Amino acid sequence: MKERLTLPALILLGLAMTLSGCTSTSDSGGGGDGDDNSGELGWALDLADPAAEGEMDDPSLLRFRGTLVDDTGRIDDQGTWLFYYGDLEGDRQQVLAVNVTLTGQVITCWFDAEQIDPFWTELPVYRDAEDWVDAADEALDAAGGVAYDYRWVQVDPDGDDDYSESENLCLVAYFTEEGNLMALVTLDADTDEVLDLDIEGE
């Protein structure tokens, strides 16, 4: 299986996006107050896609991740949606990361492709993460549950064919405040079927 980014690597990547070389736009005015669709995957994608199109001729979404995702599939006020785009017809040397916060702020940053190590396959359009969260939470509860403080959601193509019947995978990860991974649920991103469940220490 292709090794996906570890928690320390993700933290470093988030810090890197605040450094020079990244471009930040002003807030969109669509801040999340719970009364609209702010914080939802589709809302964030509607902000990220134009930003990617402004940086690339033909962007394809390769991976995305939601940090601090609540029970409804939205990010909270400290969370972000992070989208990775690449040019499938280009030299595949760089990947564009587009980070969307709950206030509607959009940050774009270029990375060498080897830093992100994506599967070079375009993802379908997904607009809601709630069903993934529901399915993962139910599977975790059925297995006895774990104590956790927040969850992340990540979607990738199944580039290594780890699950022969699934084209795209959703990973729902459960962490403590200290950043310890307590459980990881792997879903078929298109059917919400639970494919695997790993609990720390079991």
mmCIF file of C-alpha atoms in Angstrom:
data_model
loop_
_atom_site.group_PDB
_atom_site.id
_atom_site.type_symbol
_atom_site.label_atom_id
_atom_site.label_comp_id
_atom_site.label_asym_id
_atom_site.label_seq_id
_atom_site.Cartn_x
_atom_site.Cartn_y
_atom_site.Cartn_z
ATOM 1 C CA MET A 1 0.000 0.000 0.000
ATOM 2 C CA LYS A 2 1.245 3.495 -0.805
ATOM 3 C CA GLU A 3 2.167 5.112 2.512
ATOM 4 C CA ARG A 4 -0.132 8.039 3.140
ATOM 5 C CA LEU A 5 0.959 11.120 5.048
ATOM 6 C CA THR A 6 1.607 10.599 8.761
ATOM 7 C CA LEU A 7 0.320 12.998 11.396
ATOM 8 C CA PRO A 8 3.708 14.758 11.892
ATOM 9 C CA ALA A 9 4.003 15.176 8.130
ATOM 10 C CA LEU A 10 0.524 16.667 7.967
ATOM 11 C CA ILE A 11 1.352 19.139 10.736
ATOM 12 C CA LEU A 12 4.492 20.213 8.922
ATOM 13 C CA LEU A 13 2.541 20.564 5.698
ATOM 14 C CA GLY A 14 0.012 22.793 7.422
ATOM 15 C CA LEU A 15 2.807 24.985 8.778
ATOM 16 C CA ALA A 16 4.418 25.144 5.359
ATOM 17 C CA MET A 17 1.225 26.573 3.896
ATOM 18 C CA THR A 18 1.600 29.644 6.133
ATOM 19 C CA LEU A 19 5.096 30.397 4.884
ATOM 20 C CA SER A 20 6.337 32.368 1.892
ATOM 21 C CA GLY A 21 5.396 31.083 -1.519
ATOM 22 C CA CYS A 22 1.754 30.567 -0.579
ATOM 23 C CA THR A 23 -1.030 32.917 -1.618
ATOM 24 C CA SER A 24 -3.919 33.832 0.664
ATOM 25 C CA THR A 25 -7.175 35.448 -0.429
ATOM 26 C CA SER A 26 -9.443 37.528 1.775
ATOM 27 C CA ASP A 27 -12.381 35.934 3.546
ATOM 28 C CA SER A 28 -15.268 35.164 1.209
ATOM 29 C CA GLY A 29 -17.924 36.460 3.568
ATOM 30 C CA GLY A 30 -19.355 32.959 3.841
ATOM 31 C CA GLY A 31 -18.195 32.299 7.364
ATOM 32 C CA GLY A 32 -19.662 29.367 9.205
ATOM 33 C CA ASP A 33 -22.403 30.251 11.663
ATOM 34 C CA GLY A 34 -24.371 27.014 11.356
ATOM 35 C CA ASP A 35 -27.212 28.674 9.409
ATOM 36 C CA ASP A 36 -25.990 27.872 5.902
ATOM 37 C CA ASN A 37 -23.777 25.315 4.205
ATOM 38 C CA SER A 38 -20.502 26.846 5.412
ATOM 39 C CA GLY A 39 -18.001 24.205 6.398
ATOM 40 C CA GLU A 40 -19.495 21.507 4.202
ATOM 41 C CA LEU A 41 -17.361 19.710 1.641
ATOM 42 C CA GLY A 42 -19.304 21.072 -1.327
ATOM 43 C CA TRP A 43 -19.118 24.627 -0.001
ATOM 44 C CA ALA A 44 -15.339 24.347 0.354
ATOM 45 C CA LEU A 45 -14.970 22.746 -3.068
ATOM 46 C CA ASP A 46 -16.821 25.674 -4.635
ATOM 47 C CA LEU A 47 -14.112 27.943 -3.217
ATOM 48 C CA ALA A 48 -11.173 25.656 -3.973
ATOM 49 C CA ASP A 49 -11.946 24.846 -7.610
ATOM 50 C CA PRO A 50 -11.812 28.471 -8.862
ATOM 51 C CA ALA A 51 -8.587 29.027 -6.927
ATOM 52 C CA ALA A 52 -7.035 25.982 -8.609
ATOM 53 C CA GLU A 53 -8.278 27.107 -12.017
ATOM 54 C CA GLY A 54 -6.568 30.437 -11.421
ATOM 55 C CA GLU A 55 -3.238 28.661 -10.886
ATOM 56 C CA MET A 56 -3.427 25.790 -13.416
ATOM 57 C CA ASP A 57 -4.731 25.334 -16.962
ATOM 58 C CA ASP A 58 -6.408 21.998 -16.334
ATOM 59 C CA PRO A 59 -6.519 21.079 -12.624
ATOM 60 C CA SER A 60 -7.629 17.612 -11.558
ATOM 61 C CA LEU A 61 -8.508 16.885 -7.935
ATOM 62 C CA LEU A 62 -6.216 14.111 -6.689
ATOM 63 C CA ARG A 63 -6.894 14.014 -2.938
ATOM 64 C CA PHE A 64 -8.703 15.983 -0.271
ATOM 65 C CA ARG A 65 -8.808 16.073 3.498
ATOM 66 C CA GLY A 66 -11.029 17.615 6.135
ATOM 67 C CA THR A 67 -9.540 18.318 9.557
ATOM 68 C CA LEU A 68 -11.679 18.679 12.686
ATOM 69 C CA VAL A 69 -14.802 17.334 10.975
ATOM 70 C CA ASP A 70 -17.933 17.244 13.132
ATOM 71 C CA ASP A 71 -20.854 14.785 13.233
ATOM 72 C CA THR A 72 -22.568 16.532 10.313
ATOM 73 C CA GLY A 73 -19.546 16.297 8.009
ATOM 74 C CA ARG A 74 -18.601 19.965 8.390
ATOM 75 C CA ILE A 75 -15.334 21.392 9.626
ATOM 76 C CA ASP A 76 -15.434 23.324 12.876
ATOM 77 C CA ASP A 77 -14.041 26.829 13.379
ATOM 78 C CA GLN A 78 -10.489 25.501 13.746
ATOM 79 C CA GLY A 79 -10.727 22.991 10.910
ATOM 80 C CA THR A 80 -9.901 23.183 7.221
ATOM 81 C CA TRP A 81 -10.639 21.477 3.934
ATOM 82 C CA LEU A 82 -7.415 20.811 2.051
ATOM 83 C CA PHE A 83 -7.557 19.919 -1.650
ATOM 84 C CA TYR A 84 -4.675 18.695 -3.815
ATOM 85 C CA TYR A 85 -4.720 19.336 -7.558
ATOM 86 C CA GLY A 86 -2.435 18.175 -10.350
ATOM 87 C CA ASP A 87 -2.169 18.381 -14.132
ATOM 88 C CA LEU A 88 -2.642 14.838 -15.424
ATOM 89 C CA GLU A 89 -1.382 15.858 -18.868
ATOM 90 C CA GLY A 90 1.659 17.709 -17.548
ATOM 91 C CA ASP A 91 5.017 16.559 -16.215
ATOM 92 C CA ARG A 92 3.550 15.670 -12.789
ATOM 93 C CA GLN A 93 6.366 17.448 -10.983
ATOM 94 C CA GLN A 94 4.195 19.713 -8.834
ATOM 95 C CA VAL A 95 0.956 19.561 -6.885
ATOM 96 C CA LEU A 96 -1.176 22.549 -5.927
ATOM 97 C CA ALA A 97 -2.622 22.528 -2.407
ATOM 98 C CA VAL A 98 -5.701 24.670 -1.773
ATOM 99 C CA ASN A 99 -6.670 25.171 1.858
ATOM 100 C CA VAL A 100 -10.145 26.479 2.781
ATOM 101 C CA THR A 101 -10.994 27.637 6.312
ATOM 102 C CA LEU A 102 -14.429 28.045 7.866
ATOM 103 C CA THR A 103 -14.270 31.816 7.324
ATOM 104 C CA GLY A 104 -13.911 31.256 3.598
ATOM 105 C CA GLN A 105 -10.226 32.119 3.484
ATOM 106 C CA VAL A 106 -8.429 30.319 0.659
ATOM 107 C CA ILE A 107 -4.687 29.632 0.718
ATOM 108 C CA THR A 108 -2.903 28.154 -2.296
ATOM 109 C CA CYS A 109 0.586 26.694 -2.238
ATOM 110 C CA TRP A 110 2.715 24.677 -4.661
ATOM 111 C CA PHE A 111 4.583 21.570 -3.541
ATOM 112 C CA ASP A 112 6.920 19.162 -5.263
ATOM 113 C CA ALA A 113 4.864 16.120 -6.154
ATOM 114 C CA GLU A 114 7.151 13.834 -4.151
ATOM 115 C CA GLN A 115 6.183 15.731 -0.972
ATOM 116 C CA ILE A 116 2.509 14.841 -1.477
ATOM 117 C CA ASP A 117 3.025 11.544 -3.342
ATOM 118 C CA PRO A 118 -0.502 11.359 -4.772
ATOM 119 C CA PHE A 119 -2.078 8.730 -6.955
ATOM 120 C CA TRP A 120 -2.320 10.481 -10.318
ATOM 121 C CA THR A 121 -5.997 9.718 -10.809
ATOM 122 C CA GLU A 122 -8.791 12.284 -10.778
ATOM 123 C CA LEU A 123 -11.395 11.888 -8.056
ATOM 124 C CA PRO A 124 -15.136 12.138 -8.703
ATOM 125 C CA VAL A 125 -16.977 15.155 -7.361
ATOM 126 C CA TYR A 126 -18.064 14.644 -3.753
ATOM 127 C CA ARG A 127 -20.052 17.320 -1.948
ATOM 128 C CA ASP A 128 -21.031 15.855 1.411
ATOM 129 C CA ALA A 129 -18.972 14.042 4.046
ATOM 130 C CA GLU A 130 -21.795 13.331 6.511
ATOM 131 C CA ASP A 131 -22.564 9.826 5.231
ATOM 132 C CA TRP A 132 -18.882 8.841 5.571
ATOM 133 C CA VAL A 133 -18.777 10.144 9.125
ATOM 134 C CA ASP A 134 -22.037 8.374 10.019
ATOM 135 C CA ALA A 135 -20.846 5.042 8.600
ATOM 136 C CA ALA A 136 -17.446 5.279 10.296
ATOM 137 C CA ASP A 137 -18.911 6.318 13.651
ATOM 138 C CA GLU A 138 -21.417 3.457 13.553
ATOM 139 C CA ALA A 139 -18.691 0.923 12.738
ATOM 140 C CA LEU A 140 -16.487 2.247 15.517
ATOM 141 C CA ASP A 141 -19.334 2.179 18.047
ATOM 142 C CA ALA A 142 -20.209 -1.377 17.034
ATOM 143 C CA ALA A 143 -16.608 -2.393 17.703
ATOM 144 C CA GLY A 144 -16.728 -0.998 21.218
ATOM 145 C CA GLY A 145 -15.703 2.581 20.473
ATOM 146 C CA VAL A 146 -12.649 4.577 21.541
ATOM 147 C CA ALA A 147 -12.057 7.830 23.406
ATOM 148 C CA TYR A 148 -11.144 10.575 20.939
ATOM 149 C CA ASP A 149 -11.281 14.352 20.659
ATOM 150 C CA TYR A 150 -11.549 14.992 16.928
ATOM 151 C CA ARG A 151 -11.715 13.269 13.561
ATOM 152 C CA TRP A 152 -10.218 13.832 10.133
ATOM 153 C CA VAL A 153 -11.562 12.653 6.784
ATOM 154 C CA GLN A 154 -9.385 11.926 3.744
ATOM 155 C CA VAL A 155 -10.334 10.681 0.272
ATOM 156 C CA ASP A 156 -7.927 9.102 -2.231
ATOM 157 C CA PRO A 157 -8.247 6.882 -5.272
ATOM 158 C CA ASP A 158 -7.472 3.254 -4.444
ATOM 159 C CA GLY A 159 -4.299 3.520 -6.494
ATOM 160 C CA ASP A 160 -2.783 0.331 -5.116
ATOM 161 C CA ASP A 161 -5.966 -1.709 -5.601
ATOM 162 C CA ASP A 162 -5.951 -2.695 -1.940
ATOM 163 C CA TYR A 163 -9.695 -3.252 -2.207
ATOM 164 C CA SER A 164 -10.524 -4.785 -5.565
ATOM 165 C CA GLU A 165 -14.158 -3.680 -5.628
ATOM 166 C CA SER A 166 -13.479 -0.062 -4.650
ATOM 167 C CA GLU A 167 -12.187 2.728 -6.869
ATOM 168 C CA ASN A 168 -11.991 5.457 -4.224
ATOM 169 C CA LEU A 169 -11.347 5.234 -0.511
ATOM 170 C CA CYS A 170 -12.401 7.420 2.385
ATOM 171 C CA LEU A 171 -10.300 7.255 5.551
ATOM 172 C CA VAL A 172 -11.868 8.520 8.770
ATOM 173 C CA ALA A 173 -9.239 8.959 11.483
ATOM 174 C CA TYR A 174 -9.905 9.561 15.179
ATOM 175 C CA PHE A 175 -7.338 11.447 17.289
ATOM 176 C CA THR A 176 -6.794 12.560 20.863
ATOM 177 C CA GLU A 177 -5.926 16.173 21.708
ATOM 178 C CA GLU A 178 -2.272 15.087 21.874
ATOM 179 C CA GLY A 179 -2.443 13.942 18.241
ATOM 180 C CA ASN A 180 -2.458 10.224 18.960
ATOM 181 C CA LEU A 181 -4.275 8.180 16.339
ATOM 182 C CA MET A 182 -6.831 6.029 18.165
ATOM 183 C CA ALA A 183 -8.772 4.465 15.289
ATOM 184 C CA LEU A 184 -8.893 4.439 11.495
ATOM 185 C CA VAL A 185 -11.941 3.418 9.477
ATOM 186 C CA THR A 186 -11.568 2.752 5.743
ATOM 187 C CA LEU A 187 -14.697 3.153 3.612
ATOM 188 C CA ASP A 188 -15.612 2.799 -0.024
ATOM 189 C CA ALA A 189 -16.050 6.501 -0.815
ATOM 190 C CA ASP A 190 -18.758 5.774 -3.397
ATOM 191 C CA THR A 191 -20.934 3.316 -1.452
ATOM 192 C CA ASP A 192 -20.079 4.175 2.204
ATOM 193 C CA GLU A 193 -19.321 0.486 2.813
ATOM 194 C CA VAL A 194 -16.925 -0.117 5.683
ATOM 195 C CA LEU A 195 -13.889 -1.967 4.310
ATOM 196 C CA ASP A 196 -11.566 -1.984 7.302
ATOM 197 C CA LEU A 197 -11.410 -0.873 10.915
ATOM 198 C CA ASP A 198 -8.198 -0.480 12.885
ATOM 199 C CA ILE A 199 -8.223 0.393 16.586
ATOM 200 C CA GLU A 200 -5.014 1.338 18.371
ATOM 201 C CA GLY A 201 -3.743 -1.505 20.510
ATOM 202 C CA GLU A 202 -5.942 -4.179 18.951
#
